[in-house]
XYZ file of C-alpha atoms in Angstrom:
485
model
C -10.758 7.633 -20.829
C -8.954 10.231 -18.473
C -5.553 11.215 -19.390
C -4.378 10.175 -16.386
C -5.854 6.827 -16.840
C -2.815 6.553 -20.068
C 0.263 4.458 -19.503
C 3.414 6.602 -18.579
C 5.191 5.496 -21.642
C 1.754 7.292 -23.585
C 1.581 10.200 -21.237
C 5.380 10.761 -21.869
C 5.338 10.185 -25.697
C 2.534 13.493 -26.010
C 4.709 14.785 -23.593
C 7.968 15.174 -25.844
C 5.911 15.356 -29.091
C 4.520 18.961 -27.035
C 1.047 17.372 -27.623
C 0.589 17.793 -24.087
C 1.284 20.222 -21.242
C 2.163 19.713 -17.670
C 0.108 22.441 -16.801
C -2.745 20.115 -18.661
C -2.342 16.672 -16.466
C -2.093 18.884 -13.260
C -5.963 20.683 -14.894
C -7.366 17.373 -15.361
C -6.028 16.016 -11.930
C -7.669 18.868 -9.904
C -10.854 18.567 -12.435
C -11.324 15.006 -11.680
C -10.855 15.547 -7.787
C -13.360 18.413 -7.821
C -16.022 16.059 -9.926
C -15.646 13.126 -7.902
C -13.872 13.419 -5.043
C -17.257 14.640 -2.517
C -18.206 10.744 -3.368
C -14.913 8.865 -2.756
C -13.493 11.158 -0.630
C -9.692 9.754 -1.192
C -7.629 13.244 -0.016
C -7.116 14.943 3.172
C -5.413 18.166 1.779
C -4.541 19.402 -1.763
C -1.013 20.971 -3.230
C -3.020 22.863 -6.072
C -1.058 26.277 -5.700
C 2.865 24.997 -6.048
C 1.333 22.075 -8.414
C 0.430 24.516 -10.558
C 3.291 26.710 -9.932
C 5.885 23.679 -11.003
C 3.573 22.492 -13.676
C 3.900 26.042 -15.544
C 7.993 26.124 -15.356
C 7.897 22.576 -16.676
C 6.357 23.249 -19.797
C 8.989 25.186 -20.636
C 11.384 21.993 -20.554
C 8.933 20.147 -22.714
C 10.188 19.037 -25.830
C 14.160 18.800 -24.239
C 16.683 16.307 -22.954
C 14.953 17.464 -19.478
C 12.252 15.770 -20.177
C 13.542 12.110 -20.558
C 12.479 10.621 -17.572
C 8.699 8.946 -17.736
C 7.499 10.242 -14.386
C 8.042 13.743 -15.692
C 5.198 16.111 -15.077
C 2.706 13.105 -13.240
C 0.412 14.076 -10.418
C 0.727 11.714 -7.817
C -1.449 11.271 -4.654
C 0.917 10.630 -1.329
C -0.340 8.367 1.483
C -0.705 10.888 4.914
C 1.502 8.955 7.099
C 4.897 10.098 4.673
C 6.202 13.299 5.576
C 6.170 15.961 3.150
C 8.608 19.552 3.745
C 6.057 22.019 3.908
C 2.664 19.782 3.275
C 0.397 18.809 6.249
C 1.466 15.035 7.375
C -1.229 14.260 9.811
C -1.640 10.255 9.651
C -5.406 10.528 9.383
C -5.119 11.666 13.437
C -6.687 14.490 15.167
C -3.382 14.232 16.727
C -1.092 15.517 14.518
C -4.212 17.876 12.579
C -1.460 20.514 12.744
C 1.782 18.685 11.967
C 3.801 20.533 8.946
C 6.899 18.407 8.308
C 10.542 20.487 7.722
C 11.882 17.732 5.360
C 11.055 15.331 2.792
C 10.846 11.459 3.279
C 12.986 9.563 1.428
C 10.936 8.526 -1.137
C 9.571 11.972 -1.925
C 13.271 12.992 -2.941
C 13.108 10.188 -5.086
C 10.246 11.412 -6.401
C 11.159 14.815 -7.031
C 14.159 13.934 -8.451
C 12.082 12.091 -11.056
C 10.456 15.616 -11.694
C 6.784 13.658 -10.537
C 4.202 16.101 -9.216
C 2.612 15.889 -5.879
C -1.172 16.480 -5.689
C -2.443 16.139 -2.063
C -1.950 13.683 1.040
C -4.307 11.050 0.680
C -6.555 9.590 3.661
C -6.000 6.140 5.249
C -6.550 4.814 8.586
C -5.276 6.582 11.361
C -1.653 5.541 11.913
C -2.209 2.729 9.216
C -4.250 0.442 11.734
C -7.036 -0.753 9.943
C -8.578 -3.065 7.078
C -11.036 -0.413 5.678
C -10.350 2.983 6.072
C -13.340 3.622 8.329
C -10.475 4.239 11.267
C -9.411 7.659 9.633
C -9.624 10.354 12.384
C -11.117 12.379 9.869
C -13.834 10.629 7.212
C -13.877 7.715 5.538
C -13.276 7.074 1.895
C -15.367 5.532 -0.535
C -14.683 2.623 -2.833
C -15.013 4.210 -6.572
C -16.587 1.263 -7.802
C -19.294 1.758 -5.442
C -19.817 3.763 -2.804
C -21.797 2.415 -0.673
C -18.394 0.509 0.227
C -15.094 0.416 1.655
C -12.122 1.168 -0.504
C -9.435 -1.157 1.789
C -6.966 -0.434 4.089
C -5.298 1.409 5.749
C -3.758 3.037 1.752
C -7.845 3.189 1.048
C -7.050 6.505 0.128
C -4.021 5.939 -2.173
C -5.930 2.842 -4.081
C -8.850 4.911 -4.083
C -7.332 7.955 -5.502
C -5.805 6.240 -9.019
C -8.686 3.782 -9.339
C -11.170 7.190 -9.644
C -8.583 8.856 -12.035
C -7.318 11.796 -9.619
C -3.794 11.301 -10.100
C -1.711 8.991 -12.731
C -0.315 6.905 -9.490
C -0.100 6.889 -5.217
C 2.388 5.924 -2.664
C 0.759 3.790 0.103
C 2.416 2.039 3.268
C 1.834 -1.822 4.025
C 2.715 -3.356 7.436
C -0.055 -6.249 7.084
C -1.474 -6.120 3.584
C -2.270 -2.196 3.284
C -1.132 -1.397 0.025
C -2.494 -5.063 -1.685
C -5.771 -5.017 -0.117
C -7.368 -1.613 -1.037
C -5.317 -2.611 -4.529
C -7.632 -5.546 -4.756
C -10.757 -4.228 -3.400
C -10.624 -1.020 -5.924
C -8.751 -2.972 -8.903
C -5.659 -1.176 -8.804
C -1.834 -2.495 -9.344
C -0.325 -2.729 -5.513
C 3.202 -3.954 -4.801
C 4.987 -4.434 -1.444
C 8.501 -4.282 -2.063
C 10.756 -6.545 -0.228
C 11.491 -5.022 3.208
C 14.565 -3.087 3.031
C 14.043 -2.644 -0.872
C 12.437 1.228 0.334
C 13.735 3.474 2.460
C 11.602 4.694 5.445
C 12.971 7.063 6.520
C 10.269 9.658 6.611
C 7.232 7.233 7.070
C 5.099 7.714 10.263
C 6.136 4.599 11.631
C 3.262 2.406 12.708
C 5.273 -1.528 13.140
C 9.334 -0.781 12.719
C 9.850 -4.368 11.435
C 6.868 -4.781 8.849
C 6.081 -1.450 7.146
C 7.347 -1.090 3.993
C 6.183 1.884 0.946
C 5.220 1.196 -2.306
C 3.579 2.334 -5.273
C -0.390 1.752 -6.650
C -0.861 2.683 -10.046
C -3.222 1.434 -13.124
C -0.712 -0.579 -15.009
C 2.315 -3.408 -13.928
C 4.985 -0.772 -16.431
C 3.586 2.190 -14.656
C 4.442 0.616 -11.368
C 7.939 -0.722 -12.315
C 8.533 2.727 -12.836
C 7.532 3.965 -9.764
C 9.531 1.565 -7.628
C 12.773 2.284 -10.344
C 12.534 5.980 -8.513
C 12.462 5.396 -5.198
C 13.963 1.785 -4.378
C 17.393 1.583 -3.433
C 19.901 1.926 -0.230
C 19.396 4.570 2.121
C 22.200 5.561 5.436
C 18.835 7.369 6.766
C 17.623 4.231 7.387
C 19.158 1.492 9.335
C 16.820 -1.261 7.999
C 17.195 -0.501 4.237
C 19.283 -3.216 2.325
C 22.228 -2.147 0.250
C 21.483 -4.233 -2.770
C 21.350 -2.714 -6.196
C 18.003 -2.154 -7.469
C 16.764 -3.964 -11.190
C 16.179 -2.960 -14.596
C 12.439 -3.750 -13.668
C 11.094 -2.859 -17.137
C 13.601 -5.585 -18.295
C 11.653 -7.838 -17.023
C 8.337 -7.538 -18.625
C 8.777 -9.699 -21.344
C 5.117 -11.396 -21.429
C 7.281 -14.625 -21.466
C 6.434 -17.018 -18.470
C 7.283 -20.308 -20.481
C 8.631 -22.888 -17.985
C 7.979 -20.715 -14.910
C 6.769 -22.695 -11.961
C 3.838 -21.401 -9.611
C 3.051 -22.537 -5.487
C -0.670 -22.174 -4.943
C -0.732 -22.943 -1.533
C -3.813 -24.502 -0.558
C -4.721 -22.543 2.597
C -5.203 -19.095 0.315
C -7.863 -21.316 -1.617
C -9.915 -23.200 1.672
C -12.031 -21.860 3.861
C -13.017 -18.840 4.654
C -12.241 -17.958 0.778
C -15.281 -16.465 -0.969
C -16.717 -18.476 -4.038
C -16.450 -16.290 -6.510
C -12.897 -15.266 -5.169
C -11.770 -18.970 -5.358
C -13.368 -19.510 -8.815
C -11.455 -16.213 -10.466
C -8.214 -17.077 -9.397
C -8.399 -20.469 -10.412
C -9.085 -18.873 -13.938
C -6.110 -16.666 -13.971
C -4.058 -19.784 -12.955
C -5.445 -21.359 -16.210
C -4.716 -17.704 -18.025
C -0.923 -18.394 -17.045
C -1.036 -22.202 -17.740
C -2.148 -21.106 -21.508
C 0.851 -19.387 -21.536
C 3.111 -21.648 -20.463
C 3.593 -21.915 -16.495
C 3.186 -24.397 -14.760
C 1.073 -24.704 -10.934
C 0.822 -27.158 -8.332
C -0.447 -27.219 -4.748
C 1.540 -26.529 -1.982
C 0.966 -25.732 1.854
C 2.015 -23.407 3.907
C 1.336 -24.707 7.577
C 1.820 -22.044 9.704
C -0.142 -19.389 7.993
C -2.711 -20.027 10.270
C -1.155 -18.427 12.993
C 0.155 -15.478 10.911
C -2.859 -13.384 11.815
C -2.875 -14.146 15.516
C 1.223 -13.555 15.559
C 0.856 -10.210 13.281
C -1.264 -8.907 15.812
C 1.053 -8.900 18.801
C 4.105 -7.989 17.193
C 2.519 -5.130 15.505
C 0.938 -4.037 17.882
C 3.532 -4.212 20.383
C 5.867 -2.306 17.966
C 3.247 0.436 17.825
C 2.949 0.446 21.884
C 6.399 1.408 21.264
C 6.688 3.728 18.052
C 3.596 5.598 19.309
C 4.862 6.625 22.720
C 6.443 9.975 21.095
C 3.266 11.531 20.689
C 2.850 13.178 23.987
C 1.870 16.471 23.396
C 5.263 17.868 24.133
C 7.361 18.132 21.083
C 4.909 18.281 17.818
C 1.179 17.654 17.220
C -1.848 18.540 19.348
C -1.604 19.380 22.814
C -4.497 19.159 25.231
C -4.920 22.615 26.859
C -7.046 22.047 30.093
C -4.578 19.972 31.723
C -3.042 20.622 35.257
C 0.285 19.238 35.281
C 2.708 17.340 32.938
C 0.880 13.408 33.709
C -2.684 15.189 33.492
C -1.267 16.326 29.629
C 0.571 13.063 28.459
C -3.338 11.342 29.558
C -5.657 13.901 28.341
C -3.514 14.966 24.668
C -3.430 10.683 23.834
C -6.761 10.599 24.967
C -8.245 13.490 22.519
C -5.894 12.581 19.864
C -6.164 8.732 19.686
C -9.056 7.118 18.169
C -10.147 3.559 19.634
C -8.461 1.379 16.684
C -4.953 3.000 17.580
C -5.831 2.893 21.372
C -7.137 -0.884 21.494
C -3.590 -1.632 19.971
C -1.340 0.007 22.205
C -3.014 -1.523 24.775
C -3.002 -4.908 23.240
C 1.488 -4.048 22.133
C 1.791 -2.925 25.689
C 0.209 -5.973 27.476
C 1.956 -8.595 25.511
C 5.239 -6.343 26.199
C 4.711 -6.366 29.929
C 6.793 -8.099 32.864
C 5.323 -11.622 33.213
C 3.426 -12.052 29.697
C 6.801 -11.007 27.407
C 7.512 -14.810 26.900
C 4.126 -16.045 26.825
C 3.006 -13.425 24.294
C 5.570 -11.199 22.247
C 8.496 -14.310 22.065
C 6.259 -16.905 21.087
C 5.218 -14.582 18.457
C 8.343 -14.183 17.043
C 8.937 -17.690 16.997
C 6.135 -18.332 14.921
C 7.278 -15.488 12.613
C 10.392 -17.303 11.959
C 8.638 -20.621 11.044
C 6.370 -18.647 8.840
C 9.275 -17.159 7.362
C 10.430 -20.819 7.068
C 7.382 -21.709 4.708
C 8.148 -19.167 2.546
C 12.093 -19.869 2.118
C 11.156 -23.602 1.331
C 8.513 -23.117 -1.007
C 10.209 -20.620 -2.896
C 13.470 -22.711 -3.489
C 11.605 -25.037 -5.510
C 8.980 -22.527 -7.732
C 9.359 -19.232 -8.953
C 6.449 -17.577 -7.084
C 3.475 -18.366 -4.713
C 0.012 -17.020 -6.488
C -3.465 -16.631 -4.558
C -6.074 -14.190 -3.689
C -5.101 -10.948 -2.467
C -8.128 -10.595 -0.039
C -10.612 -13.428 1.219
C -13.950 -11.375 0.132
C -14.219 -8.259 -2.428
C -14.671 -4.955 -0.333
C -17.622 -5.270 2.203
C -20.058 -2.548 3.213
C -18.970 0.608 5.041
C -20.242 0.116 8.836
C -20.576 -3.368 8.192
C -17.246 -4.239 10.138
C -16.303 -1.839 12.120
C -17.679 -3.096 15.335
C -16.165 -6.425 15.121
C -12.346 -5.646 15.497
C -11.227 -9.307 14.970
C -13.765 -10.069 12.100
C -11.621 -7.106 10.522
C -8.361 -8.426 11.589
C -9.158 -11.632 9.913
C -9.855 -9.873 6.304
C -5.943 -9.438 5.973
C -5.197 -13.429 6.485
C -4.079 -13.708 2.877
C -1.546 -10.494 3.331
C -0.080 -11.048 6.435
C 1.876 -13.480 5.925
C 4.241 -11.738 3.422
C 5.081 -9.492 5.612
C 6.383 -11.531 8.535
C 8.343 -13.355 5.828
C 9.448 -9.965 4.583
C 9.155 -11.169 0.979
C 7.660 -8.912 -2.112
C 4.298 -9.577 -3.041
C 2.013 -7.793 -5.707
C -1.893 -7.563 -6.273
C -3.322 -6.996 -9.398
C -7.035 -7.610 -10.790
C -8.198 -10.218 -12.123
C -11.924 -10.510 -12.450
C -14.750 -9.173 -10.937
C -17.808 -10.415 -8.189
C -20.971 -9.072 -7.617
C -19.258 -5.600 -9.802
C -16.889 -5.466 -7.493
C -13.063 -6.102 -8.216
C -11.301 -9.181 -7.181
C -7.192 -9.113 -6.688
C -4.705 -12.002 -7.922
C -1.609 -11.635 -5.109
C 1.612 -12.713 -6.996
C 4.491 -13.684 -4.053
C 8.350 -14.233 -4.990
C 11.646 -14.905 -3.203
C 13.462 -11.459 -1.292
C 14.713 -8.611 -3.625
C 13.215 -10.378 -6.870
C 10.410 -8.163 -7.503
C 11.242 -8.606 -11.333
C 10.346 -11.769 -11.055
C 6.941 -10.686 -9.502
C 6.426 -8.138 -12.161
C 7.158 -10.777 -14.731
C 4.358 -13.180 -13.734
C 1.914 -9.678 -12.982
C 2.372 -8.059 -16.394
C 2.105 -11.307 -18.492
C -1.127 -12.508 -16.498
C -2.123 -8.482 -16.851
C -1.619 -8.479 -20.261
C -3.472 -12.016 -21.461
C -6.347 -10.941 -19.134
C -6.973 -7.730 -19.599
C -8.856 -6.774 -16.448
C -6.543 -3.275 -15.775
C -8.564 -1.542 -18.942
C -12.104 -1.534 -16.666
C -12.563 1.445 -14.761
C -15.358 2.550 -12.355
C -18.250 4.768 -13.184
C -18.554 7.656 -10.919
């Protein structure tokens, strides 16, 4: 096993004893990129110089009271749509292929004040807006666990990236399911914070309302720890919730006597793969064995979730996207005549058709005449969805399902059918209208590919999701299987 494949707590413990260097984990991340990462193909742009340059002047700490914190010295893999001072942020567009960011987001000061390393900008799909990865302005990544298919989206990149060993954990972005999906589909640990719970300021915004960072890592610990670092209030951000942030390690007792579990019966009908349906009904009996308790529940308007994500994000994207012009930062198209001639031609270079078929879709349903009919009634049915959720959740502790429908699918096999792909995030969606936390983490396999168990739980109680996560996590076992590249 790859050191970087160790638990924190491990990594730290060597790290203190002076077993380990810095300057060793920041070796074997680089290593295992250059071994593997022509196949998977999870980073747009490497930090190897001042990686190494930080690495060497923390080994001098090792061994000291500077060394206390258990992100100390980790190489972690960033998602490209969070700005980083002085490191290429580019999205995954051709548009912003020459964007260098003057300051840090948010989370990346939380980050460095935790003294974790950052190893590259990882690829995803261009301005998050995709299921798969394959909408990446610049390649596609590769699942790790086989190659021949798609790692998830749009954090492919970022679940790809820890599930292949290149860093010890990522920070993805998920407006519709982006961190949980590729989490499932490459048997990773993804968590979508409540929104509010991150800051985001610094994140290329994509849907204002919905997107929301978080971390992917190998473990349920390793990924409390991540979100210990970088949750919390922000005046940067208008949208983030002043509510003090949890002892989330607290909370991983392995103790889910008495706890009650919603399995609502949509995430298990049709549409749901088999073999899907078959492994979470054997985690539910994992839990059961150890105490919890499940019944069946609905949640009636998740049907619509997909159909009302759609025109809300996308209409917040018509909006959010309307600063790249050309004028102030990114690429600028240099044939143009005239100012209109530029705004057409730089959009029309830069976009690629995912990002342009939804500003067209945000900007229709936004128009005079169709507002009502399209972007209102959408809200509406937000607000019962979010409904669902409150109601559920004031009688059980947490709503469990599948993370995805399907395990990944075949690269090309999608890509042409936009609302075939749009459909593949019907079990994620609806967490983020509701705004509520949500985590994926594996629980089986199909077919040799990974299969995700989505834990859900009531606003600003992610302990309570990690709670259900690490004792399923730790009866089951599944985390300890890793891909053979």
């Amino acid at each position: 096993m790859s050191i970087l494949e160790e638990s924190f707590s491990e990594i730290h413990k060597k790290l203190h004893n002076k077993e380990l260097k810095v300057s060793e984990l920041v070796d074997a991340s680089f290593s295992r990129i250059n071994e593997v990462d022509d196949k998977v193909q999870a980073f747009l742009s490497l930090n190897e110089e001042a990686a190494r340059n930080q690495a060497a002047k923390m080994d001098e700490a090792l061994g000291t009271e500077d060394t206390r914190g258990l992100l100390f010295g980790l190489p972690s893999g960033i998602k490209d749509n969070i700005v980083t001072n002085g490191l290429r942020t580019t999205a995954a567009s051709q548009l912003l292929a020459n964007f260098d960011p003057v300051h840090n987001a948010t989370v990346m000061d939380g980050l460095e004040k935790a003294e974790a390393l950052t190893i590259g900008k990882l690829n995803m799909d261009e301005f998050a807006m995709g299921s798969s990865n394959e909408n990446s302005g610049f390649y596609s990544t590769r699942n790790p666990w086989n190659t021949d298919y798609v790692p998830g989206g749009s954090s492919g990149g970022a679940a790809a990236s820890v599930a292949a060993g290149e860093v010890s954990f990522s920070l993805g972005s998920d407006t519709g399911g982006s961190i949980r999906q590729p989490a499932s589909y490459c048997g990773v640990v993804g968590l979508k914070p409540t929104y509010g719970r991150v800051s985001r300021y610094g994140l290329i915004a994509f849907a204002s309302s919905l997107d929301q960072i978080g971390p992917l890592t190998n473990t349920v610990e390793d990924n409390a720890l991540v979100l210990g670092q970088i949750a919390g209030h922000d005046r940067r951000d208008s949208t983030s919730a002043d509510v003090g942030v949890s002892d989330y390690l607290s909370s991983l007792t392995g103790d889910v006597k008495g706890m009650k579990i919603a399995v609502p019966k949509e995430y298990l009908g049709e549409g749901v793969h088999e073999d899907v349906r078959n492994r979470v009904l054997e985690a539910l009996r994992v839990l059961e064995q150890q105490g919890a308790e499940w019944e069946e529940v609905s949640l009636p308007h998740s049907q619509y979730a997909v159909a009302a994500y759609y025109l809300l994000a996308s209409s917040e994207a018509s909006a959010n996207l309307a600063r790249f012009d050309g004028v102030r930062y990114g690429v600028r198209a240099s044939e143009a005549d005239n100012l209109i001639d530029m705004y057409k031609e730089t959009r029309s270079q830069g976009f690629g058709d995912e990002v342009k078929r939804r500003i067209m879709l945000g900007t229709f349903a936004l128009s005079s005449g169709y507002y009502d009919a399209y972007y209102k009634k959408a809200q509406k049915v937000r607000t019962l969805i979010k409904q669902d959720f409150d109601q559920i959740l004031e009688k059980y502790d947490v709503i469990v399902g599948p993370t995805a429908p399907t395990t990944a699918f075949k690269i090309g096999e999608k890509v042409n059918d936009p609302l075939t792909m749009y459909a593949n995030d019907i079990l994620t969606i609806p967490v983020n209208l509701a705004g509520v936390p949500a985590i994926s983490v594996p629980c089986g396999f199909s077919e040799g590919l990974p299969v995700g168990l989505q834990i859900i739980s009531r606003p600003f109680e992610e302990s309570t999701v990690y709670r259900a996560a690490h004792a399923y996590e730790q009866a089951a076992g599944h985390h300890k299987a890793k891909p053979e590249l």
